[in-house]
Short mmCIF file of C-alpha atoms and ligand atoms in Angstrom, two decimals:
data_model
loop_
_atom_site.label_atom_id
_atom_site.label_comp_id
_atom_site.label_asym_id
_atom_site.label_seq_id
_atom_site.Cartn_x
_atom_site.Cartn_y
_atom_site.Cartn_z
CA MET E 1 -45.35 -12.29 8.61
CA PRO E 2 -49.34 -12.29 9.71
CA GLU E 3 -51.79 -10.01 7.56
CA ILE E 4 -53.81 -8.06 10.26
CA GLY E 5 -57.34 -7.35 8.72
CA ILE E 6 -57.61 -3.50 8.98
CA GLY E 7 -61.69 -1.93 9.29
CA LEU E 8 -61.61 1.81 9.83
CA LEU E 9 -64.86 3.62 11.68
CA GLY E 10 -64.98 7.08 10.74
CA VAL E 11 -63.48 8.83 7.96
CA GLY E 12 -62.62 12.44 8.98
CA TRP E 13 -59.62 13.82 9.74
CA MET E 14 -58.53 11.10 12.16
CA GLY E 15 -60.12 8.46 9.84
CA SER E 16 -58.02 9.47 7.11
CA LEU E 17 -54.38 9.67 9.47
CA HIS E 18 -54.99 6.23 10.63
CA SER E 19 -55.41 4.99 7.22
CA ALA E 20 -52.18 6.96 5.80
CA SER E 21 -50.54 5.32 8.71
CA TYR E 22 -51.28 1.62 8.51
CA ARG E 23 -49.81 2.52 4.78
CA ARG E 24 -46.72 4.09 5.80
CA VAL E 25 -46.05 1.54 9.04
CA ARG E 26 -43.69 -1.27 7.20
CA ASP E 27 -41.62 1.74 5.22
CA HIS E 28 -40.57 3.04 8.42
CA TYR E 29 -40.79 0.52 10.75
CA PRO E 30 -39.78 -2.98 8.39
CA THR E 31 -39.46 -5.06 11.17
CA CYS E 32 -43.12 -4.80 12.35
CA GLN E 33 -44.17 -8.63 12.80
CA GLY E 34 -47.92 -7.54 11.22
CA THR E 35 -48.77 -6.33 7.88
CA PRO E 36 -52.13 -4.35 7.79
CA ARG E 37 -54.60 -4.96 4.82
CA LEU E 38 -56.98 -2.49 4.30
CA VAL E 39 -60.57 -4.21 4.40
CA ILE E 40 -63.80 -1.82 4.65
CA ALA E 41 -64.48 1.68 5.60
CA ALA E 42 -67.26 2.95 7.21
CA ASP E 43 -68.92 6.64 7.20
CA ALA E 44 -72.21 8.16 8.15
CA VAL E 45 -71.93 10.38 5.14
CA GLU E 46 -71.45 8.53 1.96
CA ASP E 47 -69.73 10.70 -0.23
CA ARG E 48 -66.60 9.83 2.65
CA ALA E 49 -67.31 6.14 3.01
CA ARG E 50 -66.47 6.13 -0.80
CA HIS E 51 -63.51 8.54 -0.38
CA ALA E 52 -62.42 6.09 1.77
CA ALA E 53 -62.44 2.96 -0.22
CA GLN E 54 -61.13 5.43 -3.97
CA GLU E 55 -57.98 7.11 -2.02
CA LEU E 56 -57.59 5.20 0.84
CA GLY E 57 -57.03 2.29 -0.45
CA TYR E 58 -59.91 0.42 1.58
CA GLU E 59 -61.45 -2.69 -0.58
CA ASP E 60 -64.86 -1.61 0.44
CA TRP E 61 -66.88 0.72 2.35
CA THR E 62 -70.03 0.76 3.77
CA THR E 63 -72.52 3.77 5.65
CA ASP E 64 -73.18 1.11 8.58
CA TRP E 65 -70.46 0.83 10.82
CA ARG E 66 -71.53 -2.59 12.53
CA ASP E 67 -70.77 -4.11 8.63
CA VAL E 68 -67.37 -3.13 9.70
CA VAL E 69 -67.28 -4.83 13.03
CA ALA E 70 -69.33 -7.99 11.72
CA HIS E 71 -66.79 -8.20 8.44
CA PRO E 72 -65.21 -11.70 9.00
CA ASP E 73 -62.00 -10.53 7.75
CA VAL E 74 -61.55 -7.75 9.99
CA ASP E 75 -59.52 -8.32 12.38
CA ALA E 76 -58.64 -4.63 14.02
CA VAL E 77 -60.46 -1.52 14.23
CA SER E 78 -59.53 2.24 14.25
CA ILE E 79 -62.16 4.43 16.05
CA THR E 80 -61.56 7.80 14.32
CA ALA E 81 -65.64 8.79 15.05
CA PRO E 82 -66.91 11.57 17.04
CA ASN E 83 -66.57 11.09 20.95
CA PHE E 84 -70.35 9.60 21.29
CA LEU E 85 -69.83 6.82 19.38
CA HIS E 86 -66.56 5.69 20.64
CA CYS E 87 -67.89 3.43 24.10
CA GLU E 88 -71.07 1.67 21.25
CA MET E 89 -67.79 0.92 18.80
CA ALA E 90 -65.37 -0.18 21.72
CA VAL E 91 -67.47 -2.21 23.25
CA ALA E 92 -69.30 -4.02 20.35
CA ALA E 93 -65.66 -4.46 18.27
CA SER E 94 -63.91 -5.60 21.69
CA GLU E 95 -66.61 -8.12 22.23
CA ALA E 96 -66.59 -9.49 18.38
CA GLY E 97 -62.47 -10.10 19.30
CA LYS E 98 -61.65 -7.02 17.15
CA HIS E 99 -58.58 -5.40 18.60
CA ILE E 100 -58.54 -1.39 18.82
CA TRP E 101 -56.68 1.45 17.93
CA VAL E 102 -58.92 4.07 19.10
CA GLU E 103 -58.91 8.16 19.32
CA LYS E 104 -58.95 9.96 22.22
CA PRO E 105 -60.70 10.51 24.76
CA LEU E 106 -62.65 6.99 24.38
CA GLY E 107 -66.15 8.25 24.96
CA ARG E 108 -67.83 11.94 26.25
CA PHE E 109 -67.48 11.71 29.98
CA PRO E 110 -64.84 10.12 32.61
CA ALA E 111 -67.65 7.70 33.69
CA GLU E 112 -68.40 6.29 29.83
CA THR E 113 -64.55 6.01 29.76
CA VAL E 114 -63.79 4.28 32.84
CA SER E 115 -66.57 1.58 32.34
CA THR E 116 -65.83 1.37 28.52
CA ALA E 117 -61.89 0.85 29.06
CA ASP E 118 -63.13 -1.45 31.83
CA ALA E 119 -65.44 -3.56 29.44
CA VAL E 120 -63.12 -3.85 26.74
CA THR E 121 -59.98 -4.50 28.55
CA ALA E 122 -62.00 -7.81 30.30
CA THR E 123 -62.75 -9.10 26.46
CA GLY E 124 -58.78 -9.75 26.32
CA VAL E 125 -57.86 -7.41 22.80
CA ARG E 126 -55.26 -5.13 22.48
CA THR E 127 -55.61 -1.49 22.73
CA VAL E 128 -54.10 1.45 21.41
CA VAL E 129 -55.41 4.95 22.50
CA GLY E 130 -54.49 8.33 20.14
CA LEU E 131 -52.77 9.92 23.10
CA ASN E 132 -49.96 10.31 20.51
CA TYR E 133 -47.70 13.06 22.21
CA ARG E 134 -46.40 10.36 24.14
CA HIS E 135 -44.71 9.25 20.88
CA VAL E 136 -42.41 12.55 20.50
CA PRO E 137 -38.72 11.79 20.26
CA ALA E 138 -38.47 14.61 22.39
CA VAL E 139 -40.51 13.76 25.23
CA GLN E 140 -39.83 10.13 25.22
CA TYR E 141 -36.02 11.49 25.99
CA ALA E 142 -37.38 14.22 28.46
CA HIS E 143 -39.42 11.48 30.33
CA GLN E 144 -35.71 9.60 30.27
CA LEU E 145 -34.27 11.95 32.05
CA ILE E 146 -36.81 12.63 34.47
CA ALA E 147 -36.88 9.03 35.18
CA SER E 148 -33.21 7.90 35.50
CA GLY E 149 -33.32 11.34 38.18
CA GLN E 150 -30.55 13.49 35.66
CA ILE E 151 -32.52 16.55 36.75
CA GLY E 152 -32.51 15.93 40.04
CA HIS E 153 -35.92 15.91 42.37
CA VAL E 154 -38.64 17.65 39.68
CA ASN E 155 -40.16 20.76 42.38
CA HIS E 156 -41.22 22.86 39.37
CA PHE E 157 -44.03 21.58 36.61
CA ARG E 158 -46.06 23.41 34.33
CA SER E 159 -47.92 22.53 31.22
CA GLN E 160 -50.34 24.07 28.48
CA PHE E 161 -52.10 23.29 25.14
CA LEU E 162 -53.32 26.40 24.01
CA ALA E 163 -55.50 26.16 20.61
CA GLY E 164 -57.21 29.10 18.23
CA TYR E 165 -59.70 27.11 16.48
CA ALA E 166 -62.26 28.08 18.98
CA SER E 167 -61.36 31.83 19.20
CA ASN E 168 -62.74 32.85 15.71
CA PRO E 169 -66.93 33.48 16.95
CA GLN E 170 -67.93 32.14 13.52
CA ALA E 171 -65.83 28.82 14.10
CA GLY E 172 -68.35 26.54 13.23
CA LEU E 173 -70.85 24.76 15.59
CA SER E 174 -69.20 21.33 15.08
CA TRP E 175 -70.23 18.33 17.10
CA ARG E 176 -66.94 19.38 18.91
CA PHE E 177 -69.28 21.83 21.11
CA SER E 178 -71.87 19.67 21.83
CA ARG E 179 -72.47 17.61 25.15
CA GLU E 180 -74.65 15.07 23.79
CA LEU E 181 -71.87 14.51 20.47
CA ALA E 182 -68.63 15.55 22.62
CA GLY E 183 -68.72 15.59 26.10
CA TYR E 184 -66.87 17.81 27.66
CA GLY E 185 -65.19 19.95 26.06
CA ILE E 186 -61.45 21.15 25.76
CA LEU E 187 -60.93 18.79 29.13
CA TYR E 188 -61.66 15.83 26.92
CA ASP E 189 -60.02 17.44 23.98
CA LEU E 190 -56.52 18.73 24.81
CA MET E 191 -56.82 19.21 28.93
CA SER E 192 -57.07 14.64 28.17
CA HIS E 193 -53.23 14.94 26.17
CA GLY E 194 -52.11 17.51 28.87
CA VAL E 195 -53.23 15.39 31.85
CA ASP E 196 -51.73 12.37 30.42
CA MET E 197 -48.50 13.81 29.70
CA ALA E 198 -48.42 15.33 33.03
CA GLN E 199 -49.07 11.51 34.31
CA TYR E 200 -46.46 9.56 32.05
CA LEU E 201 -43.81 12.34 32.97
CA LEU E 202 -44.06 12.40 36.53
CA GLY E 203 -46.15 9.80 37.69
CA PRO E 204 -50.22 9.64 39.24
CA ILE E 205 -52.02 12.88 39.82
CA ALA E 206 -53.44 12.87 43.72
CA ARG E 207 -56.14 15.70 43.42
CA VAL E 208 -56.61 19.28 42.23
CA THR E 209 -58.32 22.18 41.69
CA ALA E 210 -59.34 24.07 38.60
CA ARG E 211 -61.72 26.08 36.94
CA THR E 212 -63.43 26.26 33.17
CA ALA E 213 -64.58 28.66 31.03
CA THR E 214 -67.20 28.95 28.05
CA LEU E 215 -65.79 31.97 26.47
CA ILE E 216 -68.52 31.86 23.01
CA PRO E 217 -71.74 30.81 24.04
CA ARG E 218 -73.50 30.84 20.57
CA ARG E 219 -71.74 29.68 17.34
CA PRO E 220 -73.20 29.37 13.57
CA GLN E 221 -74.28 25.96 13.25
CA MET E 222 -72.87 23.77 10.11
CA ASP E 223 -74.33 20.60 8.44
CA ALA E 224 -72.78 17.36 10.57
CA GLY E 225 -70.50 15.27 8.63
CA THR E 226 -69.18 18.25 6.56
CA GLY E 227 -65.62 20.47 7.28
CA THR E 228 -63.67 19.92 10.70
CA HIS E 229 -63.68 21.57 13.38
CA PHE E 230 -60.95 24.70 12.21
CA THR E 231 -64.34 25.35 9.58
CA VAL E 232 -65.93 28.73 9.52
CA ALA E 233 -69.73 28.67 9.30
CA ALA E 234 -72.53 30.83 8.23
CA GLY E 235 -75.07 29.02 9.51
CA GLU E 236 -78.01 30.11 12.20
CA LEU E 237 -76.51 30.42 15.70
CA GLY E 238 -76.87 27.49 18.02
CA ASP E 239 -75.36 27.08 21.75
CA VAL E 240 -72.03 25.80 22.93
CA GLU E 241 -72.81 23.06 25.17
CA ASN E 242 -68.79 22.44 26.54
CA GLU E 243 -66.12 24.52 28.19
CA ASP E 244 -63.34 26.26 26.01
CA TRP E 245 -60.83 26.54 28.89
CA VAL E 246 -59.45 24.70 31.77
CA ALA E 247 -57.05 25.53 34.14
CA GLY E 248 -56.11 24.01 37.06
CA LEU E 249 -53.46 22.96 40.04
CA VAL E 250 -52.04 19.54 39.76
CA GLU E 251 -50.84 17.67 42.99
CA PHE E 252 -49.09 14.66 41.99
CA GLU E 253 -48.67 11.30 44.63
CA SER E 254 -45.10 12.51 44.79
CA GLY E 255 -46.07 15.59 46.28
CA LEU E 256 -45.14 17.74 43.77
CA VAL E 257 -48.00 20.41 42.86
CA GLY E 258 -47.70 21.47 39.27
CA THR E 259 -49.81 23.63 36.96
CA ASN E 260 -51.80 22.82 33.82
CA GLU E 261 -54.01 24.78 31.16
CA SER E 262 -55.51 24.08 27.86
CA SER E 263 -57.40 26.40 25.59
CA ARG E 264 -59.29 26.42 21.93
CA TYR E 265 -59.89 30.03 22.43
CA ALA E 266 -56.32 31.31 22.36
CA VAL E 267 -55.73 34.07 20.44
CA GLY E 268 -52.08 33.65 19.34
CA PRO E 269 -50.51 30.36 19.70
CA GLU E 270 -52.65 27.86 17.31
CA ALA E 271 -51.17 24.94 18.74
CA ARG E 272 -49.27 25.82 21.76
CA TYR E 273 -48.07 22.70 23.48
CA VAL E 274 -45.40 22.84 26.04
CA PHE E 275 -44.31 21.57 29.11
CA GLU E 276 -41.39 22.19 31.75
CA ALA E 277 -40.05 20.62 34.79
CA ASN E 278 -37.30 21.84 36.90
CA GLY E 279 -35.62 19.70 38.63
CA THR E 280 -32.93 20.35 42.18
CA GLU E 281 -29.93 19.63 39.06
CA GLY E 282 -31.16 21.10 36.12
CA ALA E 283 -34.51 21.24 33.47
CA VAL E 284 -36.51 20.11 30.89
CA SER E 285 -38.71 22.30 29.08
CA TRP E 286 -40.60 21.03 25.29
CA ASN E 287 -43.05 23.15 23.04
CA PHE E 288 -44.81 20.59 20.11
CA GLU E 289 -44.07 24.40 17.67
CA ARG E 290 -40.62 23.07 17.75
CA MET E 291 -41.52 19.37 18.06
CA ASN E 292 -38.21 18.06 17.17
CA GLU E 293 -36.10 19.78 20.47
CA LEU E 294 -35.87 19.49 23.58
CA GLU E 295 -34.75 22.18 25.58
CA VAL E 296 -31.86 20.82 28.48
CA CYS E 297 -31.02 22.52 31.05
CA MET E 298 -27.59 20.64 33.06
CA PRO E 299 -24.76 21.48 35.43
CA LEU E 300 -21.94 22.59 33.35
CA PRO E 301 -17.99 22.27 34.07
CA SER E 302 -17.85 26.30 33.64
CA GLY E 303 -20.37 26.44 36.51
CA ASP E 304 -22.52 28.30 34.06
CA ARG E 305 -26.22 27.58 33.50
CA GLY E 306 -28.99 27.67 31.07
CA TYR E 307 -30.90 25.54 28.41
CA THR E 308 -29.08 24.22 25.59
CA THR E 309 -31.21 23.21 22.68
CA VAL E 310 -30.70 19.47 21.94
CA TYR E 311 -32.23 18.24 18.85
CA MET E 312 -33.49 14.90 18.41
CA SER E 313 -30.92 12.40 15.98
CA PRO E 314 -31.05 9.11 15.37
CA GLY E 315 -29.69 8.01 18.69
CA HIS E 316 -33.49 9.12 20.16
CA PRO E 317 -35.84 7.43 21.10
CA GLU E 318 -38.38 6.41 17.78
CA PHE E 319 -36.11 9.71 15.62
CA ALA E 320 -34.31 6.52 13.56
CA HIS E 321 -37.54 5.59 12.13
CA PHE E 322 -38.63 8.54 10.67
CA GLN E 323 -35.23 10.69 9.87
CA PRO E 324 -31.04 9.54 9.02
CA GLY E 325 -29.85 13.20 10.99
CA ALA E 326 -30.15 15.65 13.67
CA GLY E 327 -31.97 18.39 12.92
CA ILE E 328 -34.00 17.10 9.90
CA PRO E 329 -38.04 17.70 11.44
CA MET E 330 -40.60 14.99 12.17
CA GLY E 331 -43.89 15.56 11.91
CA TYR E 332 -47.57 15.31 13.73
CA SER E 333 -48.99 12.32 11.52
CA ASP E 334 -45.63 10.94 11.82
CA LEU E 335 -46.21 9.99 15.53
CA LYS E 336 -49.47 8.15 14.36
CA VAL E 337 -47.27 5.78 12.13
CA THR E 338 -45.70 5.17 15.86
CA GLU E 339 -49.29 4.43 17.26
CA ALA E 340 -49.73 1.99 14.09
CA PHE E 341 -46.66 0.09 14.72
CA LEU E 342 -47.56 -0.51 17.83
CA PHE E 343 -50.91 -1.32 17.53
CA LEU E 344 -49.62 -3.64 15.09
CA GLU E 345 -46.94 -5.45 17.37
CA SER E 346 -48.94 -5.83 20.08
CA ILE E 347 -51.85 -7.81 18.28
CA VAL E 348 -49.02 -9.93 16.23
CA ASP E 349 -46.70 -10.60 20.00
CA GLY E 350 -50.12 -10.55 22.36
CA VAL E 351 -48.20 -7.66 24.42
CA GLN E 352 -50.17 -4.51 25.51
CA ARG E 353 -48.02 -1.58 25.05
CA SER E 354 -49.19 1.90 26.59
CA PRO E 355 -51.31 4.19 26.17
CA GLY E 356 -54.19 1.89 26.33
CA VAL E 357 -57.87 2.12 27.35
CA GLN E 358 -56.12 1.75 31.01
CA GLU E 359 -53.85 4.93 30.63
CA MET E 360 -57.41 6.84 28.83
CA ALA E 361 -58.97 5.74 31.89
CA ASP E 362 -56.33 6.96 33.73
CA ALA E 363 -56.24 10.72 32.42
CA ALA E 364 -60.19 10.32 32.86
CA ARG E 365 -60.33 9.79 36.48
CA VAL E 366 -58.73 13.38 37.17
CA LEU E 367 -60.77 15.10 34.12
CA ASP E 368 -63.29 14.20 35.81
CA ALA E 369 -61.92 15.85 39.61
CA MET E 370 -61.11 19.10 37.46
CA ALA E 371 -64.72 19.11 36.21
CA ARG E 372 -65.93 18.67 39.68
CA SER E 373 -64.11 21.03 41.51
CA SER E 374 -64.57 23.91 38.51
CA ALA E 375 -68.24 23.27 40.12
CA SER E 376 -67.49 23.39 43.52
CA LEU E 377 -64.35 25.49 43.64
CA ALA E 378 -62.02 23.22 46.01
CA TRP E 379 -60.01 20.85 45.86
CA GLU E 380 -61.22 17.67 44.53
CA GLU E 381 -59.43 13.86 44.92
CA VAL E 382 -58.81 12.06 41.55
CA GLY E 383 -60.68 8.74 42.11
CA ALA E 384 -64.33 7.52 41.57
CA VAL E 385 -65.96 9.14 38.90
CA SER E 386 -69.23 10.71 39.06
CA ALA E 387 -72.07 9.01 38.14
CA ARG E 388 -73.85 11.67 36.29
CA PRO E 389 -71.20 14.60 35.62
CA GLU E 390 -74.04 16.86 34.60
CA ALA E 391 -74.93 16.65 38.12
CA THR E 392 -71.74 18.31 38.88
CA ALA E 393 -70.48 20.84 36.59
CA THR E 394 -72.66 22.86 34.29
CA ALA E 395 -72.26 22.91 30.96
CA ALA E 396 -70.39 26.13 31.06
CA GLY E 397 -68.35 25.47 33.91
CA ASN E 398 -68.27 28.04 36.33
CA ILE E 399 -67.13 31.16 34.24
CA ARG E 400 -69.92 31.82 31.52
CA THR E 401 -68.67 34.85 30.03
CA ALA E 402 -65.90 36.43 27.77
CA ASN E 403 -65.92 39.15 30.96
CA GLY E 404 -65.83 36.50 33.45
CA ALA E 405 -69.10 36.87 35.04
CA ARG E 406 -70.45 33.81 36.73
N1 LIG S 501 -55.01 11.68 18.90
C1 LIG S 501 -54.99 13.72 17.99
O1 LIG S 501 -54.17 14.24 17.94
C2 LIG S 501 -56.77 13.44 17.67
C3 LIG S 501 -56.68 14.81 17.14
C4 LIG S 501 -57.89 15.06 16.04
C5 LIG S 501 -59.24 14.62 16.70
N2 LIG S 501 -58.89 13.18 17.75
C6 LIG S 501 -60.05 12.37 18.06
O2 LIG S 501 -60.61 11.85 17.20
C7 LIG S 501 -61.93 11.64 16.74
C8 LIG S 501 -62.48 11.92 15.57
O3 LIG S 501 -62.60 13.30 15.06
P1 LIG S 501 -61.72 14.05 13.66
O4 LIG S 501 -61.48 15.40 13.79
O5 LIG S 501 -60.94 13.08 12.87
O6 LIG S 501 -63.29 14.04 13.69
P2 LIG S 501 -64.04 14.20 11.60
O7 LIG S 501 -65.36 15.49 12.26
O8 LIG S 501 -63.35 14.84 10.95
O9 LIG S 501 -64.52 12.70 11.67
C9 LIG S 501 -65.12 11.92 12.70
C10 LIG S 501 -65.50 11.13 10.73
O10 LIG S 501 -66.92 10.59 11.77
C11 LIG S 501 -68.06 10.53 10.93
N3 LIG S 501 -69.04 9.98 11.35
C12 LIG S 501 -70.20 10.14 11.72
N4 LIG S 501 -71.16 9.61 13.04
C13 LIG S 501 -71.01 8.35 12.38
C14 LIG S 501 -71.45 7.06 12.29
N5 LIG S 501 -72.45 6.78 13.06
N6 LIG S 501 -70.88 5.92 11.49
C15 LIG S 501 -69.20 6.25 11.44
N7 LIG S 501 -69.07 7.15 10.96
C16 LIG S 501 -69.06 8.08 11.28
C17 LIG S 501 -68.02 11.55 10.75
O11 LIG S 501 -69.03 11.73 9.20
C18 LIG S 501 -66.79 12.50 10.06
O12 LIG S 501 -66.21 11.87 8.56
C19 LIG S 501 -62.42 12.52 18.43
O13 LIG S 501 -63.03 11.11 18.81
C20 LIG S 501 -60.83 13.05 18.18
O14 LIG S 501 -61.36 13.55 20.04
C21 LIG S 501 -57.65 13.35 17.77
#
């Protein structure tokens, strides 16, 4: 059973979760071909780096992430730092021969994402990107029902990922609101998941038309390395530099036209991630708030029509690794254990799994077209990404205030 030395770059929310997933992976996937060894963790904030060694199981810590990349016992790294570091970290680590589990969105803007994906791919290392919702058993089951034609020809698709973490004007000005540190806002934070899911379920998106808005233009500042994007702060106000909301029509290569919306400002839902695909014979509908259920509509012998709730059970993909019986819920953190498993397996057997950096680049091309469309107010083709996204989309999008004035 090969031991795989792990280095961690960033000890925040995702850094803790990646670490827990490495610790849990053999409990849930006992046949996993690799055994993770938590070697060294880095965070720019010393207390967080120390915490990784004291509480998360790492043998050592550092405040300089380059120590991790250079460490001879590190075979693979988790990149869980803010977006502005993804490119530099991923390129340096892959050039040092380290395999990469990197959080979405792999950079700040599509040009950065695509060039990073290509540079990393050229080194030949294995990659996993944290587009974790693909690993939900009910999502995989929906994918099977669509791909096998059981709901017929899909003629409607709609998706929303609505969060409320930025709906409080006092929510602190974390790195997520900075163009320099995060790049795009909701496009990269949540729409990256939405676009990846749409393409996973229904194939490539060819063109889009989209609108974006920044609904709260100034927020209280908070110190870097403290709190999370859920933290309420009381500092001096600073500028929000990227968009809070995006919605668009997406036209797939198949000709199907669907809708996709994401927000960090939606009062009410806190993490409502939903999609519905309606076909000529049936339909599927999923809601992350009820992650372990898939609503399935299929023809009934009686002729009755309507959705039936299918509870995930050990017969569905991945579920048996976590729970022994139907109706016992899996949770969000479990999705990361599956990611850890896929990462370790791919390192040992050399087979690249999905989603890796190229699937993230595919999503980034669509997100780039959404940003271009938000500026041009026209349909935009998915293809080559803008060299300078700043030139094609304003920081605030095409709607600047909560009352919708342009
Ligand atoms: N897949 C998902 O569902 C999901 C969910 C949340 C976040 N994310 C992604 O994960 C990434 C991290 O998000 P988070 O919520 O964990 O952020 P976070 O702010 O909680 O953690 C980021 C950590 O990186 C550290 N850091 C900053 N500069 C550093 C440097 N130079 N060297 C080392 N460490 C440094 C910070 O001090 C902090 O501890 C983001 O790219 C985000 O998009 C993905």
